[in-house]
Amino acid sequence: MSPEEVAERLNGRPSGDGWSARCPAHEDRSPSLSIAAGDKGGTVVHCHAGCEPSAVVAAVGLELRDLAPDTPSRDDAVATYRYTDENGRHLFDVVRRPGKRFHQRPADGRTGPGAMKDTRLVLYRLPAVRKAVAAGTSVFIVEGEKDADRLASEGWCATTSPQGAGKWAKVADHAREVLAGAEVVVVADRDGPGYKHATEVAESLRPVARSLIVVEALGGKDVSDHLDAGHAVEELVEVDGTEAPVPDPPPPVRLTDWAAAFARPPVEAVVDGLLFPGRWTGFVAPAKAGKSTLALHIAHRLARGLEPFSAGHRPPEAVLYLDGEMGEIDVVERLDAADLRPADLGLLAYSDLPPKGDTVQGGAAIVSTAHRLGASVVVLDGINAFVRGAEKDDGPWRALYEHTIGPLKRAGVAVLTSDNTGKDVTLSARGSSVKLDKADGVVLVKRTDDGVRLTTTHARTSSYVRELTLNVTGTDGTAPISFTVSPFAWPAGTLDAVALLDSLGVPATAGRPACLAALKAAGEGVRTEVLAAAIRWRKGSGTPPGTRLGNTSGEHP
């Protein structure tokens, strides 16, 4: 069953390269089901709330096998091209099978080695070619029967040789006789073998043709690509000579100017220990652990010029929040519960119908939207919704990085994604092992009695917080939801580090790079986790001095 048919059954609506619908396997207030074509055909359904595909299809009276792609036999013919003599008598066929496999089959149906022995090889569509030459109209010579048929369907006379590129010699004498005095247009495929074949054809026919030019597609590889792109046959481009053009040498690799790199001012974190310009942070969590709630909280606090985990103020950030997890209804409910109104959300751009980021077009749409908004943070909530293929496949995740996440990072944008863990939460995200392999930091989000604990499981830099415990209030609806640093989360030595930074005159708003630079200049050193805690304290995330910090070492923080 096709994706269109499944979407129609579920009253789905178009979304990116597929459809979205309410999942029939659970009470679904907003569309949480994605429907798309599989990489190898068939239909893929994915419930972002976690329903199994078998439960989804069973709820509408289907079975998983109904979604499977058709599996034609490897020997089923995809196309058959008939070759005839001048009078239309059947000589042989060229048969195309799956996987671009071709073979010739004589008119009498013989098969096996030697079946084509003594069979006359001729140009494709020979009667039409003879007629065109007699009428003085142009004859196009292309590489392959499919392209010849395509030109014929557009009203042109086109032919090809029966055994593809590199086999022109087998019909060269016959072709010179047929095309003597003809106006010939040789269409070269835009690759090495294609140019070589066009050269061979042109050199063979130029002595006998009345005129001969070699052309190529304006874009794409062949004339079918040219026509598919909306170009006319008259827009085929004449090739300057028939040899493959020598491409311009690639630009040299850009080399780092060390002096400029070391002189560059330090880049401050967007959220200390979690979000950084030009880096990708991946939240992973068991289902219902609150990762989307946390991501939305961080996003609206940054957009409003507030520290995410304290009452402190900061310069506001433009944030693009692309939602593949919750849906607009749920998000509005959560923002309303936080006592927010449209006037508070001017710098928070939101969409629950994001494009697929593993496509060229989808990635370009996301990146260009971020640039247009001047976004310094982009959130991809529910990362599985941003690819077309199955999460266990490697290809979609490499493409998502290439087309979306990589360009955002290179533009200096902080990228935050969210995903579910597999059954073994120690193995990071569910699905393909390459899903998060390019993430700069992978942070596990787990529920605690009073909130959530963030633990960095993988990181490319020591800038990421090792562990951060957050208290959560307001989940019972009595107050806006708020995340604050737990009073029991301060390592021993925190107050000493705070005092040292104060004595060095480091601004209270300074992040890790500026603090490290000041400590280095003073010949001082502070452990990474202690420095991170001191920075949070100084930015207003800390508990006032004198309160209990849960420090079991017996030392003050």
Coordinates of C-alpha atoms in Angstrom, one line a residue:
M1 CA 0.0 0.0 0.0
S2 CA 1.4 3.4 -1.0
P3 CA 2.0 6.2 1.5
E4 CA -0.8 8.2 -0.1
E5 CA -3.3 5.5 0.5
V6 CA -2.2 5.1 4.1
A7 CA -2.4 8.9 4.7
E8 CA -5.9 8.9 3.1
R9 CA -7.1 6.2 5.5
L10 CA -5.8 8.3 8.5
N11 CA -7.0 11.7 7.2
G12 CA -3.4 12.8 7.1
R13 CA -2.1 16.1 5.8
P14 CA 1.0 16.8 3.8
S15 CA 4.1 17.4 5.9
G16 CA 7.5 17.9 4.3
D17 CA 8.2 14.9 2.1
G18 CA 5.5 12.9 3.7
W19 CA 2.3 13.2 5.7
S20 CA 1.3 13.6 9.4
A21 CA -1.8 12.3 11.1
R22 CA -3.2 11.5 14.5
C23 CA -2.0 8.1 15.6
P24 CA -5.0 5.6 15.8
A25 CA -3.2 3.4 18.3
H26 CA -3.5 6.0 21.2
E27 CA -5.5 9.0 22.2
D28 CA -3.8 11.6 20.0
R29 CA -4.7 15.2 20.4
S30 CA -2.2 16.5 17.9
P31 CA -0.7 14.7 14.9
S32 CA 2.1 12.5 16.2
L33 CA 2.3 10.0 13.4
S34 CA 4.6 10.4 10.4
I35 CA 3.9 8.6 7.1
A36 CA 6.5 8.5 4.4
A37 CA 7.9 6.4 1.5
G38 CA 10.6 4.0 2.5
D39 CA 14.1 4.2 1.0
K40 CA 13.4 0.9 -0.8
G41 CA 9.8 1.5 -1.5
G42 CA 6.7 0.7 0.5
T43 CA 5.5 2.8 3.4
V44 CA 7.0 3.7 6.7
V45 CA 4.9 4.8 9.7
H46 CA 6.4 6.3 12.9
C47 CA 4.5 7.3 16.0
H48 CA 6.5 9.9 17.9
A49 CA 4.7 8.9 21.1
G50 CA 6.2 5.5 20.9
C51 CA 3.4 3.2 19.5
E52 CA 4.7 0.2 17.6
P53 CA 4.1 0.2 13.8
S54 CA 2.2 -3.1 14.2
A55 CA -0.2 -1.4 16.6
V56 CA -0.7 1.6 14.3
V57 CA -1.6 -0.5 11.2
A58 CA -3.7 -2.9 13.2
A59 CA -5.8 0.0 14.4
V60 CA -6.9 0.7 10.8
G61 CA -7.4 -2.9 9.8
L62 CA -4.0 -3.5 8.1
E63 CA -1.0 -5.7 8.6
L64 CA 2.7 -4.7 8.4
R65 CA 3.0 -6.7 5.2
D66 CA 0.5 -4.3 3.6
L67 CA 3.2 -1.6 3.9
A68 CA 5.9 -3.6 2.4
P69 CA 7.2 -2.6 -1.1
D70 CA 6.4 -4.7 -4.1
T71 CA 9.3 -7.1 -4.7
P72 CA 9.5 -7.8 -8.4
S73 CA 11.6 -10.7 -9.5
R74 CA 15.1 -10.0 -10.4
D75 CA 14.3 -11.4 -13.8
D76 CA 11.2 -9.4 -14.5
A77 CA 11.7 -7.0 -17.5
V78 CA 11.6 -3.4 -16.6
A79 CA 11.4 -2.3 -20.3
T80 CA 11.7 -4.0 -23.7
Y81 CA 13.0 -2.0 -26.7
R82 CA 12.2 -3.5 -30.2
Y83 CA 14.7 -3.2 -33.0
T84 CA 13.5 -3.7 -36.6
D85 CA 14.9 -3.5 -40.1
E86 CA 14.0 -0.8 -42.6
N87 CA 10.7 -2.4 -43.4
G88 CA 9.6 -2.9 -39.8
R89 CA 10.5 -6.6 -39.5
H90 CA 11.4 -7.6 -36.0
L91 CA 15.1 -8.4 -35.6
F92 CA 15.8 -8.4 -31.8
D93 CA 14.9 -6.8 -28.5
V94 CA 17.0 -5.1 -25.9
V95 CA 15.6 -6.1 -22.5
R96 CA 16.2 -4.0 -19.4
R97 CA 16.0 -5.7 -16.0
P98 CA 16.2 -4.4 -12.4
G99 CA 19.6 -3.0 -11.5
K100 CA 20.2 -1.6 -15.0
R101 CA 21.0 -5.0 -16.4
F102 CA 20.6 -5.2 -20.2
H103 CA 20.7 -8.1 -22.7
Q104 CA 19.8 -8.7 -26.3
R105 CA 17.1 -11.2 -27.3
P106 CA 16.6 -12.3 -30.9
A107 CA 13.2 -12.2 -32.4
D108 CA 12.9 -16.0 -32.4
G109 CA 13.2 -15.9 -28.5
R110 CA 16.4 -17.9 -28.2
T111 CA 18.3 -17.4 -25.0
G112 CA 21.7 -18.3 -23.7
P113 CA 25.3 -18.0 -25.1
G114 CA 25.3 -17.5 -28.8
A115 CA 21.6 -16.6 -29.1
M116 CA 22.4 -13.4 -31.0
K117 CA 24.8 -15.0 -33.4
D118 CA 24.0 -14.1 -37.0
T119 CA 21.5 -11.5 -35.9
R120 CA 21.8 -8.2 -37.8
L121 CA 22.6 -5.3 -35.5
V122 CA 21.0 -2.0 -36.6
L123 CA 20.2 1.4 -35.3
Y124 CA 17.2 1.8 -32.9
R125 CA 14.0 3.1 -34.6
L126 CA 15.6 2.5 -38.0
P127 CA 12.4 3.1 -40.2
A128 CA 12.0 6.5 -38.6
V129 CA 15.6 7.3 -39.1
R130 CA 15.5 6.4 -42.8
K131 CA 12.4 8.6 -43.2
A132 CA 14.0 11.6 -41.4
V133 CA 17.2 11.4 -43.5
A134 CA 15.1 11.4 -46.7
A135 CA 13.1 14.4 -45.5
G136 CA 16.2 16.3 -44.5
T137 CA 15.2 16.6 -40.8
S138 CA 17.7 16.2 -38.0
V139 CA 18.5 12.9 -36.4
F140 CA 19.6 12.8 -32.8
I141 CA 22.0 10.1 -31.6
V142 CA 21.8 9.5 -27.9
E143 CA 23.2 7.0 -25.4
G144 CA 20.4 4.5 -24.6
E145 CA 16.9 3.6 -25.8
K146 CA 15.2 5.4 -23.0
D147 CA 16.5 8.8 -24.1
A148 CA 15.7 8.0 -27.7
D149 CA 12.1 7.2 -26.8
R150 CA 11.9 10.4 -24.7
L151 CA 13.0 12.6 -27.7
A152 CA 10.6 10.7 -30.0
S153 CA 7.8 11.4 -27.6
E154 CA 8.7 15.1 -28.0
G155 CA 8.3 14.9 -31.8
W156 CA 12.0 14.5 -32.7
C157 CA 13.8 11.7 -34.6
A158 CA 16.2 9.9 -32.3
T159 CA 18.2 6.7 -32.4
T160 CA 21.0 4.8 -30.5
S161 CA 23.2 1.8 -30.9
P162 CA 22.0 -1.5 -29.3
Q163 CA 24.8 -2.2 -26.9
G164 CA 25.4 1.1 -25.2
A165 CA 28.5 3.3 -24.9
G166 CA 31.8 1.9 -26.2
K167 CA 30.1 -0.5 -28.7
W168 CA 29.5 1.9 -31.6
A169 CA 32.0 0.0 -33.8
K170 CA 29.5 -2.9 -34.1
V171 CA 27.0 -0.6 -36.1
A172 CA 29.5 2.0 -37.4
D173 CA 29.4 0.8 -41.1
H174 CA 25.7 0.4 -41.1
A175 CA 25.2 3.8 -39.4
R176 CA 27.5 5.5 -42.0
E177 CA 25.4 4.1 -44.8
V178 CA 22.1 5.1 -43.2
L179 CA 23.1 8.6 -42.1
A180 CA 25.0 9.6 -45.3
G181 CA 24.0 13.2 -46.1
A182 CA 22.0 13.5 -42.8
E183 CA 21.9 16.4 -40.3
V184 CA 23.2 14.7 -37.2
V185 CA 23.0 15.8 -33.6
V186 CA 25.1 13.7 -31.2
V187 CA 23.9 14.1 -27.6
A188 CA 26.7 13.3 -25.1
D189 CA 26.0 12.1 -21.6
R190 CA 27.8 14.3 -19.2
D191 CA 30.4 11.9 -17.8
G192 CA 33.7 10.4 -19.0
P193 CA 32.3 7.4 -20.8
G194 CA 29.6 9.6 -22.3
Y195 CA 32.0 12.1 -23.8
K196 CA 34.2 9.3 -25.1
H197 CA 31.3 7.6 -26.8
A198 CA 30.1 10.9 -28.3
T199 CA 33.7 11.4 -29.7
E200 CA 33.7 8.0 -31.3
V201 CA 30.2 8.5 -32.9
A202 CA 31.1 12.0 -34.2
E203 CA 34.5 10.9 -35.7
S204 CA 32.7 8.0 -37.4
L205 CA 29.9 10.0 -39.0
R206 CA 31.5 13.4 -39.7
P207 CA 33.0 12.3 -43.0
V208 CA 29.5 11.3 -44.4
A209 CA 27.0 13.6 -42.6
R210 CA 25.8 16.8 -44.2
S211 CA 26.2 18.5 -40.8
L212 CA 27.1 17.2 -37.4
I213 CA 27.2 18.9 -34.0
V214 CA 27.7 17.5 -30.5
V215 CA 25.5 18.8 -27.7
E216 CA 24.9 18.1 -24.0
A217 CA 22.2 18.7 -21.4
L218 CA 22.0 22.1 -19.8
G219 CA 21.8 20.4 -16.5
G220 CA 21.8 16.8 -15.2
K221 CA 23.5 13.9 -16.9
D222 CA 21.5 13.2 -20.1
V223 CA 18.7 14.5 -22.3
S224 CA 16.0 13.0 -20.1
D225 CA 17.4 15.0 -17.1
H226 CA 17.5 18.1 -19.4
L227 CA 13.8 17.7 -20.3
D228 CA 12.7 16.7 -16.8
A229 CA 14.2 20.0 -15.6
G230 CA 11.8 21.9 -17.9
H231 CA 14.3 22.8 -20.6
A232 CA 13.5 22.5 -24.3
V233 CA 15.4 20.4 -26.8
E234 CA 16.5 23.6 -28.5
E235 CA 18.3 24.5 -25.2
L236 CA 20.8 21.7 -25.5
V237 CA 24.2 23.2 -25.3
E238 CA 26.8 22.7 -28.1
V239 CA 30.0 21.1 -26.8
D240 CA 33.2 22.8 -27.7
G241 CA 34.9 19.7 -29.1
T242 CA 33.8 16.2 -28.2
E243 CA 36.4 15.3 -25.6
A244 CA 35.4 15.5 -22.0
P245 CA 36.0 19.1 -20.8
V246 CA 38.9 19.5 -18.4
P247 CA 37.3 20.8 -15.1
D248 CA 38.8 23.8 -13.4
P249 CA 41.1 22.7 -10.5
P250 CA 39.3 22.7 -7.2
P251 CA 40.1 25.6 -4.9
P252 CA 42.9 24.9 -2.4
V253 CA 42.1 23.8 1.1
R254 CA 41.5 26.8 3.4
L255 CA 44.3 26.8 6.0
T256 CA 44.0 28.3 9.4
D257 CA 45.8 31.5 10.2
W258 CA 47.2 30.6 13.6
A259 CA 47.8 34.2 14.7
A260 CA 44.3 35.2 13.9
A261 CA 42.9 32.0 15.5
F262 CA 44.7 32.6 18.8
A263 CA 43.8 36.3 18.8
R264 CA 40.1 35.6 18.3
P265 CA 38.1 36.6 21.4
P266 CA 36.7 33.6 23.4
V267 CA 33.3 32.3 22.5
E268 CA 31.0 32.4 25.4
A269 CA 28.5 29.6 26.0
V270 CA 24.8 30.2 25.3
V271 CA 24.0 28.1 28.3
D272 CA 27.0 27.3 30.5
G273 CA 28.0 23.6 30.2
L274 CA 25.2 22.8 27.8
L275 CA 24.8 25.0 24.7
F276 CA 27.6 26.6 22.7
P277 CA 27.8 28.6 19.5
G278 CA 28.8 26.4 16.6
R279 CA 28.3 23.1 18.5
W280 CA 25.6 20.4 18.5
T281 CA 24.2 19.2 21.8
G282 CA 22.0 16.1 21.8
F283 CA 19.5 15.5 24.6
V284 CA 18.7 11.8 25.0
A285 CA 16.2 10.4 27.5
P286 CA 13.8 7.6 28.2
A287 CA 10.3 8.2 27.1
K288 CA 8.4 10.8 29.3
A289 CA 11.5 12.0 31.1
G290 CA 10.8 15.6 30.2
K291 CA 13.4 16.3 27.6
S292 CA 10.9 18.3 25.4
T293 CA 9.7 20.2 28.4
L294 CA 13.3 21.1 29.2
A295 CA 14.1 22.0 25.6
L296 CA 11.1 24.3 25.4
H297 CA 11.9 25.9 28.8
I298 CA 15.5 26.7 27.7
A299 CA 14.2 28.1 24.4
H300 CA 11.6 30.5 25.7
R301 CA 13.9 31.7 28.6
L302 CA 16.7 32.5 26.2
A303 CA 14.3 34.3 23.8
R304 CA 13.0 36.4 26.7
G305 CA 16.5 37.4 27.9
L306 CA 16.4 35.2 31.0
E307 CA 18.9 32.6 32.4
P308 CA 17.3 29.2 31.9
F309 CA 18.0 28.0 35.5
S310 CA 17.9 31.1 37.6
A311 CA 16.1 34.5 37.8
G312 CA 19.1 36.2 36.2
H313 CA 18.8 38.4 33.1
R314 CA 20.9 38.2 30.0
P315 CA 20.8 39.5 26.4
P316 CA 17.9 37.8 24.6
E317 CA 18.6 35.3 21.9
A318 CA 16.6 34.6 18.7
V319 CA 15.6 31.0 18.8
L320 CA 14.1 28.7 16.0
Y321 CA 12.2 25.8 17.6
L322 CA 11.2 23.1 15.1
D323 CA 8.9 20.6 16.7
G324 CA 8.7 17.0 15.6
E325 CA 7.6 15.8 19.0
M326 CA 4.8 17.7 20.7
G327 CA 2.6 19.7 18.3
E328 CA 1.3 23.2 18.4
I329 CA -1.6 22.5 20.8
D330 CA 0.6 21.0 23.5
V331 CA 3.2 23.7 23.1
V332 CA 0.6 26.5 23.5
E333 CA -0.7 24.8 26.6
R334 CA 2.8 24.6 28.1
L335 CA 3.6 28.2 27.3
D336 CA 0.2 29.3 28.6
A337 CA 0.9 27.4 31.9
A338 CA 4.2 29.4 32.1
D339 CA 2.1 32.6 32.1
L340 CA 3.4 33.6 28.7
R341 CA 1.6 35.5 26.0
P342 CA 2.3 36.2 22.3
A343 CA 4.0 39.5 23.2
D344 CA 6.5 37.5 25.3
L345 CA 7.5 35.3 22.3
G346 CA 8.7 37.7 19.7
L347 CA 12.1 36.1 19.4
L348 CA 10.9 32.5 19.7
A349 CA 10.0 31.2 16.2
Y350 CA 8.1 27.9 16.1
S351 CA 6.8 25.4 13.6
D352 CA 5.3 21.9 14.1
L353 CA 5.5 21.1 10.4
P354 CA 9.3 21.2 9.8
P355 CA 10.7 19.9 6.5
K356 CA 12.9 16.8 6.4
G357 CA 16.4 17.9 7.2
D358 CA 18.1 15.0 5.4
T359 CA 17.2 16.4 2.0
V360 CA 18.9 19.2 0.2
Q361 CA 15.7 21.2 -0.1
G362 CA 14.6 20.6 3.5
G363 CA 18.0 21.4 4.9
A364 CA 18.3 24.6 2.9
A365 CA 14.8 25.6 4.1
I366 CA 15.8 25.1 7.8
V367 CA 19.2 26.9 7.4
S368 CA 17.8 29.8 5.4
T369 CA 15.0 30.3 7.9
A370 CA 17.6 30.4 10.8
H371 CA 19.6 32.9 8.8
R372 CA 16.6 35.1 8.1
L373 CA 15.6 35.1 11.7
G374 CA 19.1 35.8 12.9
A375 CA 18.7 32.7 15.2
S376 CA 21.6 31.9 17.5
V377 CA 19.9 28.7 18.7
V378 CA 18.0 26.1 16.6
V379 CA 16.1 23.3 18.4
L380 CA 15.2 20.1 16.5
D381 CA 12.8 18.5 19.0
G382 CA 12.2 14.8 18.2
I383 CA 15.1 14.3 15.8
N384 CA 13.5 11.2 14.1
A385 CA 10.9 13.5 12.6
F386 CA 13.5 15.2 10.5
V387 CA 14.6 12.3 8.4
R388 CA 12.7 10.2 5.8
G389 CA 14.2 6.8 6.4
A390 CA 14.2 4.4 9.3
E391 CA 16.1 5.4 12.4
K392 CA 18.2 2.2 12.2
D393 CA 19.6 3.2 8.8
D394 CA 22.9 5.2 8.7
G395 CA 22.2 7.2 5.5
P396 CA 19.5 9.6 6.7
W397 CA 21.6 10.6 9.7
R398 CA 24.7 11.4 7.6
A399 CA 22.4 13.4 5.3
L400 CA 20.8 15.3 8.2
Y401 CA 24.2 16.4 9.4
E402 CA 25.4 17.2 5.8
H403 CA 22.4 19.3 4.8
T404 CA 21.2 20.8 8.1
I405 CA 23.2 20.4 11.3
G406 CA 26.6 20.9 9.7
P407 CA 25.7 24.2 7.9
L408 CA 24.1 25.5 11.1
K409 CA 27.2 24.8 13.1
R410 CA 29.5 26.4 10.5
A411 CA 27.3 29.5 10.8
G412 CA 28.0 29.7 14.5
V413 CA 24.5 28.5 15.5
A414 CA 24.0 26.4 18.7
V415 CA 22.0 23.3 17.8
L416 CA 20.0 21.4 20.3
T417 CA 18.3 18.1 19.4
S418 CA 16.2 15.6 21.4
D419 CA 15.8 11.9 21.1
N420 CA 14.7 8.8 22.9
T421 CA 17.2 6.3 24.3
G422 CA 17.0 2.6 23.4
K423 CA 16.2 -0.1 25.9
D424 CA 19.7 0.2 27.3
V425 CA 20.0 3.9 28.3
T426 CA 23.8 3.5 28.5
L427 CA 24.0 3.2 24.8
S428 CA 22.8 6.7 24.0
A429 CA 20.1 7.3 21.3
R430 CA 17.9 4.6 19.8
G431 CA 18.6 3.4 16.3
S432 CA 21.6 3.8 14.1
S433 CA 25.0 4.0 15.8
V434 CA 25.9 7.0 13.6
K435 CA 22.8 9.1 14.6
L436 CA 24.7 11.2 17.2
D437 CA 28.3 10.3 16.3
K438 CA 29.0 13.9 15.1
A439 CA 27.3 15.6 18.2
D440 CA 29.7 17.7 20.2
G441 CA 28.0 16.6 23.4
V442 CA 25.4 13.9 24.3
V443 CA 23.5 14.6 27.5
L444 CA 21.4 12.0 29.2
V445 CA 18.2 13.4 30.8
K446 CA 16.8 11.3 33.6
R447 CA 14.0 11.9 36.1
T448 CA 14.8 12.3 39.8
D449 CA 12.4 12.6 42.7
D450 CA 12.5 16.4 42.5
G451 CA 13.3 17.1 38.9
V452 CA 15.9 15.9 36.3
R453 CA 19.6 15.0 36.3
L454 CA 21.6 15.9 33.2
T455 CA 24.7 13.7 32.7
T456 CA 27.1 14.2 29.8
T457 CA 27.8 10.8 28.4
H458 CA 29.9 11.8 25.4
A459 CA 31.7 15.1 24.6
R460 CA 34.3 16.4 22.3
T461 CA 35.3 19.2 24.7
S462 CA 35.7 19.6 28.5
S463 CA 33.3 22.6 28.3
Y464 CA 30.3 20.4 28.8
V465 CA 29.1 20.0 32.4
R466 CA 29.8 16.5 33.8
E467 CA 26.5 16.4 35.7
L468 CA 23.8 18.9 36.6
T469 CA 20.8 18.2 38.8
L470 CA 17.8 20.5 38.3
N471 CA 14.8 20.9 40.5
V472 CA 11.5 21.2 38.7
T473 CA 8.5 23.1 40.1
G474 CA 5.0 23.7 38.7
T475 CA 4.4 20.4 37.1
D476 CA 1.2 20.1 39.2
G477 CA -0.2 23.2 37.6
T478 CA -0.1 25.4 40.7
A479 CA 2.7 27.6 39.3
P480 CA 4.6 28.1 36.0
I481 CA 7.0 25.3 35.3
S482 CA 10.5 26.2 36.4
F483 CA 13.9 24.5 36.4
T484 CA 16.5 25.6 38.9
V485 CA 19.9 24.2 39.9
S486 CA 19.5 21.8 42.8
P487 CA 21.0 23.1 46.1
F488 CA 22.7 19.8 46.4
A489 CA 24.5 20.1 43.1
W490 CA 27.5 22.2 44.2
P491 CA 30.9 20.4 44.3
A492 CA 33.4 21.1 47.1
G493 CA 35.5 24.2 46.4
T494 CA 32.7 26.1 44.6
L495 CA 32.8 29.1 46.9
D496 CA 36.6 29.2 46.8
A497 CA 36.5 29.4 43.0
V498 CA 33.9 32.1 43.2
A499 CA 36.1 34.2 45.6
L500 CA 39.1 33.7 43.3
L501 CA 37.3 34.9 40.2
D502 CA 36.0 37.9 42.1
S503 CA 39.5 38.7 43.3
L504 CA 40.8 38.6 39.7
G505 CA 38.1 41.1 38.6
V506 CA 36.4 38.7 36.3
P507 CA 32.9 40.0 35.5
A508 CA 30.1 38.0 37.1
T509 CA 28.5 37.4 33.7
A510 CA 31.7 35.9 32.2
G511 CA 31.6 32.4 30.8
R512 CA 34.1 29.6 30.8
P513 CA 36.6 31.0 28.1
A514 CA 37.0 34.3 29.9
C515 CA 37.3 32.7 33.3
L516 CA 39.9 30.3 32.0
A517 CA 41.9 33.1 30.4
A518 CA 41.9 35.1 33.6
L519 CA 43.0 32.0 35.7
K520 CA 45.7 31.2 33.2
A521 CA 47.1 34.8 33.3
A522 CA 47.2 34.6 37.1
G523 CA 48.8 31.2 37.2
E524 CA 45.8 29.7 39.0
G525 CA 44.0 26.4 38.2
V526 CA 40.5 25.2 39.1
R527 CA 39.0 21.8 38.4
T528 CA 36.6 21.7 35.5
E529 CA 33.4 20.8 37.4
V530 CA 34.2 23.3 40.2
L531 CA 34.8 26.1 37.6
A532 CA 31.5 25.2 35.9
A533 CA 29.7 25.4 39.3
A534 CA 31.4 28.7 40.2
I535 CA 30.3 30.2 36.9
R536 CA 26.7 29.1 37.4
W537 CA 26.8 30.5 41.0
R538 CA 28.1 33.9 39.8
K539 CA 25.4 34.1 37.1
G540 CA 22.8 33.8 39.7
S541 CA 22.0 30.1 39.5
G542 CA 23.5 29.4 43.0
T543 CA 22.0 29.1 46.4
P544 CA 22.8 32.0 48.7
P545 CA 25.9 31.5 50.9
G546 CA 25.1 29.9 54.2
T547 CA 22.4 27.4 53.0
R548 CA 22.9 23.7 53.0
L549 CA 24.4 22.4 49.8
G550 CA 24.4 18.7 50.5
N551 CA 28.2 18.5 50.4
T552 CA 29.1 15.2 52.0
S553 CA 32.8 15.9 52.0
G554 CA 32.5 18.0 55.1
E555 CA 34.0 21.0 53.3
H556 CA 32.2 24.2 52.4
P557 CA 31.3 24.4 48.7

